CSV table of C-alpha atoms and ligand atoms in Angstrom, one decimal:
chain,number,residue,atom,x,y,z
J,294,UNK,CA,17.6,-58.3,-68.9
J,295,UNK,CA,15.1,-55.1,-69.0
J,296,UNK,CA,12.8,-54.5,-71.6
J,297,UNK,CA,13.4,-51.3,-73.7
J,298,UNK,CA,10.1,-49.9,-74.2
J,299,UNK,CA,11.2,-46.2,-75.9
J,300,UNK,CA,13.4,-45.3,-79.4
J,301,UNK,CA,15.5,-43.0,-77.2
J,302,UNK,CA,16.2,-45.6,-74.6
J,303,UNK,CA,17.3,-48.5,-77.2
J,304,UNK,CA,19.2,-45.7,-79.2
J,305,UNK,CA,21.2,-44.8,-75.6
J,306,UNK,CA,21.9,-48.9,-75.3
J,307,UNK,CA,23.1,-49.4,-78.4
J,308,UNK,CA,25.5,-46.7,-78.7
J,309,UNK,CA,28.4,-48.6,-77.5
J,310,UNK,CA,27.8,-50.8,-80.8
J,311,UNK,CA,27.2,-48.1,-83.5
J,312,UNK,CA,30.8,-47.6,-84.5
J,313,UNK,CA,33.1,-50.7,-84.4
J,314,UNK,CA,30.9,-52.9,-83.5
J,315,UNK,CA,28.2,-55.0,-85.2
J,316,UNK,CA,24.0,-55.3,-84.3
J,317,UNK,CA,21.9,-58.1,-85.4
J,318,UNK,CA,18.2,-57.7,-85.4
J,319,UNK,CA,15.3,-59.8,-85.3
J,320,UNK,CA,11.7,-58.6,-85.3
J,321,UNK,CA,9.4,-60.6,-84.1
J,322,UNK,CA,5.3,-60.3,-82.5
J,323,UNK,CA,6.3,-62.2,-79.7
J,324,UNK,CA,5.2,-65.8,-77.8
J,325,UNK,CA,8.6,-66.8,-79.1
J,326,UNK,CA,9.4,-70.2,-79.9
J,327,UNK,CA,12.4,-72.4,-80.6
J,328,UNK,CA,11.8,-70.7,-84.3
J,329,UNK,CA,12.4,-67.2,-83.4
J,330,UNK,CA,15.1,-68.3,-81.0
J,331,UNK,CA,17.3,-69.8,-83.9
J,332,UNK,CA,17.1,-66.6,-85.5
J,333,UNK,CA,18.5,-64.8,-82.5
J,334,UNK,CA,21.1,-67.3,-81.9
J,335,UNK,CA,22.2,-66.8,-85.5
J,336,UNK,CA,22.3,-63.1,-85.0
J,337,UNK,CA,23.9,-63.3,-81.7
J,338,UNK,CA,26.7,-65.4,-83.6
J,339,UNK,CA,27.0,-63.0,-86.4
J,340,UNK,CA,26.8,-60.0,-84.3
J,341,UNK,CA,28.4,-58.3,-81.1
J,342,UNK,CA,24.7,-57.9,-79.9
J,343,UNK,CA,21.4,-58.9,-81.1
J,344,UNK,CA,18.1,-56.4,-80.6
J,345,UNK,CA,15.3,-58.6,-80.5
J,346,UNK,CA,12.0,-56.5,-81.3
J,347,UNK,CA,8.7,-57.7,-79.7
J,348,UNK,CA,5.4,-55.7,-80.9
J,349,UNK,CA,2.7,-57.4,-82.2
J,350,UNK,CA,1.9,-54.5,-85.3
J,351,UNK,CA,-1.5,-53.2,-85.3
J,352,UNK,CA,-1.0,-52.0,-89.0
J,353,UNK,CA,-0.4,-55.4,-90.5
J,354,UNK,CA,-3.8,-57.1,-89.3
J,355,UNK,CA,-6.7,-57.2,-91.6
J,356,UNK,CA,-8.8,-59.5,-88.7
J,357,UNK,CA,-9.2,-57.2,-85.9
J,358,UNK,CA,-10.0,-60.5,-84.0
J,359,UNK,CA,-7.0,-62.5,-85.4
J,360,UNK,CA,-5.0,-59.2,-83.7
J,361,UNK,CA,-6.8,-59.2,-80.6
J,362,UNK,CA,-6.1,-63.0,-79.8
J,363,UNK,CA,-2.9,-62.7,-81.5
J,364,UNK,CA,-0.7,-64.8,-78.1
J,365,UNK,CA,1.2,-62.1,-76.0
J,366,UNK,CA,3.3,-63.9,-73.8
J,367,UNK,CA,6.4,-60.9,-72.7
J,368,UNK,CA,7.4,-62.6,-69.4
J,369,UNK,CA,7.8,-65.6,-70.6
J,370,UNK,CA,9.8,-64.6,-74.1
J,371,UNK,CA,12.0,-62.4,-71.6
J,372,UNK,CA,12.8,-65.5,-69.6
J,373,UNK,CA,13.5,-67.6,-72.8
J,374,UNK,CA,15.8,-64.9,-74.4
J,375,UNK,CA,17.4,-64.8,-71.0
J,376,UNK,CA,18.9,-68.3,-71.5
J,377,UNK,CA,20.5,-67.3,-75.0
J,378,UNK,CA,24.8,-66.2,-74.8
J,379,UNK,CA,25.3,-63.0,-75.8
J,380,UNK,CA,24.3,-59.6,-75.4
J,381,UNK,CA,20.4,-59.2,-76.4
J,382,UNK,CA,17.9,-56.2,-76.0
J,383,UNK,CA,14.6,-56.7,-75.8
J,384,UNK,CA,12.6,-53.7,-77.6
J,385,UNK,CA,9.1,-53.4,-76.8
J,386,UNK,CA,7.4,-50.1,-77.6
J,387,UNK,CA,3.4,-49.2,-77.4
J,388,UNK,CA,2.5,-48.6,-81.0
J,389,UNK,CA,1.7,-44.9,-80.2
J,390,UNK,CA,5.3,-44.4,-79.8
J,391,UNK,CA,6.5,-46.6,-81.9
J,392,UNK,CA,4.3,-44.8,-85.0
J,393,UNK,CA,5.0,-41.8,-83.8
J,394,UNK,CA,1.5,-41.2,-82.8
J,395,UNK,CA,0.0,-42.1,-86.2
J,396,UNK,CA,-0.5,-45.6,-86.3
J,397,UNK,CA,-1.3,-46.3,-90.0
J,398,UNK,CA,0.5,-47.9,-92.6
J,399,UNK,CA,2.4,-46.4,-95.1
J,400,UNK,CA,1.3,-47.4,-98.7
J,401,UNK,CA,4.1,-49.3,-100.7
J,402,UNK,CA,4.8,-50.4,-104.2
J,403,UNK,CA,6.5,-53.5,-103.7
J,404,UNK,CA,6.0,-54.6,-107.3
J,405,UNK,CA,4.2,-58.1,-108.3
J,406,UNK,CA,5.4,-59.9,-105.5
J,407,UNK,CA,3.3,-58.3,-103.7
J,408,UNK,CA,-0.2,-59.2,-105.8
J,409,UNK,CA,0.2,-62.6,-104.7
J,410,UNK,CA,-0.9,-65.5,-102.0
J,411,UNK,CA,-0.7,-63.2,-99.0
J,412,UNK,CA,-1.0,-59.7,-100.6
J,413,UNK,CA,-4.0,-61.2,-102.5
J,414,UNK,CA,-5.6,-62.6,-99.1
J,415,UNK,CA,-4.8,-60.2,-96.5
J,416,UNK,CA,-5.7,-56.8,-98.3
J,417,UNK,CA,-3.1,-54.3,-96.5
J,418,UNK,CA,-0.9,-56.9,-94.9
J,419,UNK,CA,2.2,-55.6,-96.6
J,420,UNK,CA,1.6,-52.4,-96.1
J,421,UNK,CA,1.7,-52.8,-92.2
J,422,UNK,CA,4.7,-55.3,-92.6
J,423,UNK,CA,6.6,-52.4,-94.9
J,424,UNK,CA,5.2,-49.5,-92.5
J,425,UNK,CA,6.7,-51.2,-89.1
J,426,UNK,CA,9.7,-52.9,-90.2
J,427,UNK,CA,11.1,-49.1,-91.9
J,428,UNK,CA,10.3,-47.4,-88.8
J,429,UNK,CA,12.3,-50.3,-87.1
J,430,UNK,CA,15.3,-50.4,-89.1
J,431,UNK,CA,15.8,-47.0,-89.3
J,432,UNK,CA,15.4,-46.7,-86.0
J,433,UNK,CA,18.0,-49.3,-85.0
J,434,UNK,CA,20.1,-49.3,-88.3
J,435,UNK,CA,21.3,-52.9,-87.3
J,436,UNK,CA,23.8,-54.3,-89.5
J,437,UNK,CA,22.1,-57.3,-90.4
J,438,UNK,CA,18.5,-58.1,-89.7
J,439,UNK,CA,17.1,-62.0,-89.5
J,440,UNK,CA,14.0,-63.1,-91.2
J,441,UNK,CA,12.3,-66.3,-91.3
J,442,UNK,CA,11.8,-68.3,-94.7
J,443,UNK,CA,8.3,-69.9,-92.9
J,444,UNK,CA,6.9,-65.9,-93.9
J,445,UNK,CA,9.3,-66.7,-97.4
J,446,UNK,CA,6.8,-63.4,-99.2
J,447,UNK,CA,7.1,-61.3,-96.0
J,448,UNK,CA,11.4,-62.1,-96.6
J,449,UNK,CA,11.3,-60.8,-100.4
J,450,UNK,CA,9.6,-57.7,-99.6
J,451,UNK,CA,11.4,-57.0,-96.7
J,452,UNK,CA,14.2,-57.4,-99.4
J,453,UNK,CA,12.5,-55.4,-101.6
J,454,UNK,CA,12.0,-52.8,-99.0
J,455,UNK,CA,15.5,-52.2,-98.0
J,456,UNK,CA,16.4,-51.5,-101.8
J,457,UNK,CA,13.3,-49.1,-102.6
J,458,UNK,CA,14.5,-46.9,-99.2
J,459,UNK,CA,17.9,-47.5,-99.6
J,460,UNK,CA,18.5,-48.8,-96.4
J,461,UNK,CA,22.1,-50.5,-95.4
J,462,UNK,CA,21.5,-53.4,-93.4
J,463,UNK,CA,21.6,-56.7,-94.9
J,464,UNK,CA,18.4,-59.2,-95.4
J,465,UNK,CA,19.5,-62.7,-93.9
J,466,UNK,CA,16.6,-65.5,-94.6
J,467,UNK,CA,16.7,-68.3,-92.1
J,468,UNK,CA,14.9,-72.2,-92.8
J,469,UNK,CA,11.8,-72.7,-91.8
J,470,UNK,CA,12.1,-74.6,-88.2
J,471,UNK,CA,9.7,-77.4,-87.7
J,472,UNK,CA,7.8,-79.5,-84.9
J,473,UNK,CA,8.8,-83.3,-84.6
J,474,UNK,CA,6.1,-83.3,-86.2
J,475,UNK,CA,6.9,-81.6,-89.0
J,476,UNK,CA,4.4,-78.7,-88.0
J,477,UNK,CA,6.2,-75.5,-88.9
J,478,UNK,CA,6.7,-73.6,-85.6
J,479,UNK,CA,4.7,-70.8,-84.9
J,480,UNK,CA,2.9,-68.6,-82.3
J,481,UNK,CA,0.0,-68.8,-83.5
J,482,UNK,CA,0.3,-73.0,-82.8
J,483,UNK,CA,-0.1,-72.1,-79.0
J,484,UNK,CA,-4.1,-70.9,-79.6
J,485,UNK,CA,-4.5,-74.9,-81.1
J,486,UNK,CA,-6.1,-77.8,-79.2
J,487,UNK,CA,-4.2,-81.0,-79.0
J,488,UNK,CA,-6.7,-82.0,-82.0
J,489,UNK,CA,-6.4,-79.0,-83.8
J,490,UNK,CA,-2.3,-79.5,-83.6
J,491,UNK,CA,-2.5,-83.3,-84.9
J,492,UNK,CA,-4.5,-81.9,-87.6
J,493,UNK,CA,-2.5,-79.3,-88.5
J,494,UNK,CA,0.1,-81.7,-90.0
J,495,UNK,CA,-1.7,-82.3,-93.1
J,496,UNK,CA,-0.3,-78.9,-94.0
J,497,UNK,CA,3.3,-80.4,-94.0
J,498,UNK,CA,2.5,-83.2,-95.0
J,499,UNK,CA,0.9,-82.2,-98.0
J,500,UNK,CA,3.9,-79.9,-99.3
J,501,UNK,CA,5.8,-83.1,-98.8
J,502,UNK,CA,3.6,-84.9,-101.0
J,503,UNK,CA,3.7,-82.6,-103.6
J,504,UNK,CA,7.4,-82.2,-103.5
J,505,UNK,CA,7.9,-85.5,-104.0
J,506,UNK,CA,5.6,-85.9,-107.0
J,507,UNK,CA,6.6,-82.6,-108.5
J,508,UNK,CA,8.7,-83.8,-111.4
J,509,UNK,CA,6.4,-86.6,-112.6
J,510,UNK,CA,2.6,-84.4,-112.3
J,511,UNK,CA,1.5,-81.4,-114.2
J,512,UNK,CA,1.1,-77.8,-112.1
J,513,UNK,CA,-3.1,-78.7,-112.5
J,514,UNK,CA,-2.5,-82.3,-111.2
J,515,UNK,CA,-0.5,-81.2,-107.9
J,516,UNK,CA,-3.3,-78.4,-107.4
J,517,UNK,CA,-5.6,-81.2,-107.4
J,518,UNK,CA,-3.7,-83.1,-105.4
J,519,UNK,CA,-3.2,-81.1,-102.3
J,520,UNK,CA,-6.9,-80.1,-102.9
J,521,UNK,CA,-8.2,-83.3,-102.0
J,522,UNK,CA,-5.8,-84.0,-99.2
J,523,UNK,CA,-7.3,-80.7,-97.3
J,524,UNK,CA,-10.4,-82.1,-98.4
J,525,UNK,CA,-9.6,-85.3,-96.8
J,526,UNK,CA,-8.8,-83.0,-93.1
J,527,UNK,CA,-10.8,-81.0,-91.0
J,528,UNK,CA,-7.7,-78.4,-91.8
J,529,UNK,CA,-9.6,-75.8,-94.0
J,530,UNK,CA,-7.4,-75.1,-97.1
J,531,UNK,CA,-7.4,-71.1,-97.8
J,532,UNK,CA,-5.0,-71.1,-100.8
J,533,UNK,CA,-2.8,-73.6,-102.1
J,534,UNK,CA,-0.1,-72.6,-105.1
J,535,UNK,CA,2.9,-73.2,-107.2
J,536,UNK,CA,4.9,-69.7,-107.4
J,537,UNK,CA,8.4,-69.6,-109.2
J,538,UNK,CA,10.5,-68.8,-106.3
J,539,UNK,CA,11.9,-65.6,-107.8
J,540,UNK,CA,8.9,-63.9,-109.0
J,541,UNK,CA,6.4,-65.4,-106.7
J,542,UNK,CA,4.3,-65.5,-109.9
J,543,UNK,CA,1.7,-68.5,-109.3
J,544,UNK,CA,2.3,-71.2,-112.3
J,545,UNK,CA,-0.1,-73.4,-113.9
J,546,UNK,CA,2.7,-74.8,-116.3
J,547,UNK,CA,6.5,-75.7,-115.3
J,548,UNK,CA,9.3,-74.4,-117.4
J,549,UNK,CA,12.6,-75.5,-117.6
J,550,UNK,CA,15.0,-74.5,-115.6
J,551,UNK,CA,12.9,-72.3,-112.9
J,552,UNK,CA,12.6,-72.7,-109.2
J,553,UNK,CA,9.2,-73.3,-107.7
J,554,UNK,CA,8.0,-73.5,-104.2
J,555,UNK,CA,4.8,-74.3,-102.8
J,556,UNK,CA,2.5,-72.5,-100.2
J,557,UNK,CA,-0.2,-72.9,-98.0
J,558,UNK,CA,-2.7,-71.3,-96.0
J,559,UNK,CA,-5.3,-73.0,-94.2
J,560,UNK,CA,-7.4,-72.6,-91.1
J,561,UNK,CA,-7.3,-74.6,-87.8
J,562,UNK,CA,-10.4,-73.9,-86.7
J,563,UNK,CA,-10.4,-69.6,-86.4
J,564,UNK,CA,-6.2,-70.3,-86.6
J,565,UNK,CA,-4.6,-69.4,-89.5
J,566,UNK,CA,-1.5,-70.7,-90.1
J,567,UNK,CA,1.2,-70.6,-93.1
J,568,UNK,CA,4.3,-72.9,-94.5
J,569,UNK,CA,6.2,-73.3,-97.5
J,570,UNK,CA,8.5,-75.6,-98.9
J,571,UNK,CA,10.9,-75.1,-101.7
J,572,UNK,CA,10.4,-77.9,-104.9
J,573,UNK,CA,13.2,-77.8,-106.7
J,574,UNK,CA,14.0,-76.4,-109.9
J,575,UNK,CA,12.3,-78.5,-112.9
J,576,UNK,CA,14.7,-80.3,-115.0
J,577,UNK,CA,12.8,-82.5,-117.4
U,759,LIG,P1,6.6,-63.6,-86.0
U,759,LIG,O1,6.8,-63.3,-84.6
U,759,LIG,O2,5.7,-64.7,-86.3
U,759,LIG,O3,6.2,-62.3,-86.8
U,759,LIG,O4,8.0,-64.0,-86.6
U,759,LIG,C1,9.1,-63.3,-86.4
U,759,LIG,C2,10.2,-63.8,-87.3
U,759,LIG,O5,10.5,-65.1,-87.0
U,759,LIG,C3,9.8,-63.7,-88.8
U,759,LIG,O6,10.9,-63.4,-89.6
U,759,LIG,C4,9.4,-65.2,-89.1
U,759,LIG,O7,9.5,-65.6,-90.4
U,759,LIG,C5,10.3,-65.9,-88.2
U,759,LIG,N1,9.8,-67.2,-87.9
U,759,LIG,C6,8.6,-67.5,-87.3
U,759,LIG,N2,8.4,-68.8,-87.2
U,759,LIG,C7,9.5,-69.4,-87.8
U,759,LIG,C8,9.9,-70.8,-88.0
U,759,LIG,N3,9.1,-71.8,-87.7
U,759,LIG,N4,11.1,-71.0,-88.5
U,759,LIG,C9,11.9,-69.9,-88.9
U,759,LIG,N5,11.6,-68.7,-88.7
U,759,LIG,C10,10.4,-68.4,-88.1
């Protein structure tokens, strides 16, 4: 399996699939894990070939730290993608190319759910997230394209993204996929000491917690709540909030009928990590 490092090159591979056939795509930044590798599965299922993109994007870091340490681990991934049935390129440009020689982001009105959690923490983030995944669609116009639910903002405004270009391929979101543990699976877990990652499951945990007491509290009382569990951890809590699920509009009351989901973004030591869980839709 070769890596495909230029726009020209993947376009030459993947004309055999433009006309009757179908391409599933998965973008990912890399040091894949069993998580990414359900999403490729899935599009290798759905597909007659899956591209599978690994660049870790310049444009969408706001920690130039966070992106220097960021895991970059291409042998390895090639080897694991390797073992998977199907046809699969690997696409792995330099960012030069990639952007065309202008590596910024473009700027993007995604609309409120955008203000939110992530937008609100990571000035720029979607920006670099909208910038990178346009160049890549349009580059590969697959017919379907795999996201993650475990980035459940990033999978709205790629949504969102799609609709404001008018692009045609189709936004699938995949369930979060979880450690024994219950740690949701992530790249970023592989920079954590064994301590760190034993830690780290106070961030499920908690979203358990407040799943299961979500009827019975108040919006206030399950802030509260997962407040003092982080409190409780050496896990330092970043954000934690109830967003109705369509808007991704935090709540601090419950109405009728909507559905919620929780989110979390807390620090393993200089690790940042993410997870949400969906609550339900309130009934009483
Ligand atoms: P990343 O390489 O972290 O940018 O992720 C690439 C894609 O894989 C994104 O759509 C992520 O949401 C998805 N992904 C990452 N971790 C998981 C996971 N634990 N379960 C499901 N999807 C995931």
């Amino acid at each position: 399996m070769k890596v495909i490092t230029t726009k020209e090159n993947l376009n030459q591979a993947l004309l055999p699939f433009r006309n009757q056939k179908s391409i599933g795509f998965v973008p990912t930044m890399g040091a894949l894990h069993e998580g990414h590798l359900v999403l490729v599965s899935r599009a290798l299922v759905e597909n007659d070939c899956a591209v599978v993109s690994i660049f870790v994007n310049p444009t969408q870091f706001d920690n130039e730290g966070d992106l220097k340490k960021y895991p970059r681990t291409l042998d390895k991934d090639v080897t694991l993608l390797k073992k998977l049935q199907g046809t699969v390129f690997i696409f792995s440009p330099e960012a030069e190319h990639l952007y065309n020689g202008n590596v910024i982001s473009k700027h993007y009105n995604f609309g409120s759910i955008a203000n939110e959690m992530e937008g609100k923490h990571r000035k720029g983030h979607f920006d670099g997230v909208g910038t990178v995944v346009s160049i890549l669609l349009k580059t590969i116009e697959p017919d379907r394209a795999y996201f993650g639910e475990k980035d459940f903002q990033q999978l709205q405004i790629v949504k969102k993204l799609v609709e404001i270009e008018n692009l045609h391929t189709k936004i699938i979101g995949c369930p979060i996929e979880r450690e024994t543990s219950g740690l949701a699976m992530s790249s970023r877990n592989k920079r954590l000491t064994n301590e760190q990652l034993a830690q780290a499951i106070i961030i499920n945990r908690t979203l358990l917690e407040i799943k299961a007491n979500f009827e019975s509290r108040s919006i206030p009382q399950l802030n509260q709540l997962a407040k003092q569990r982080f409190k409780e951890s050496e896990i330092e809590l970043e954000y934690f909030e109830i967003a109705d699920e369509k808007t991704l509009k935090t709540v601090k009351q419950k109405s009728k009928g909507k559905i919620y989901r929780a989110f979390i973004a807390a620090f393993a030591g200089e690790v940042r990590l993410i997870d949400n869980m969906r609550l339900g839709v309130f009934n009483s």
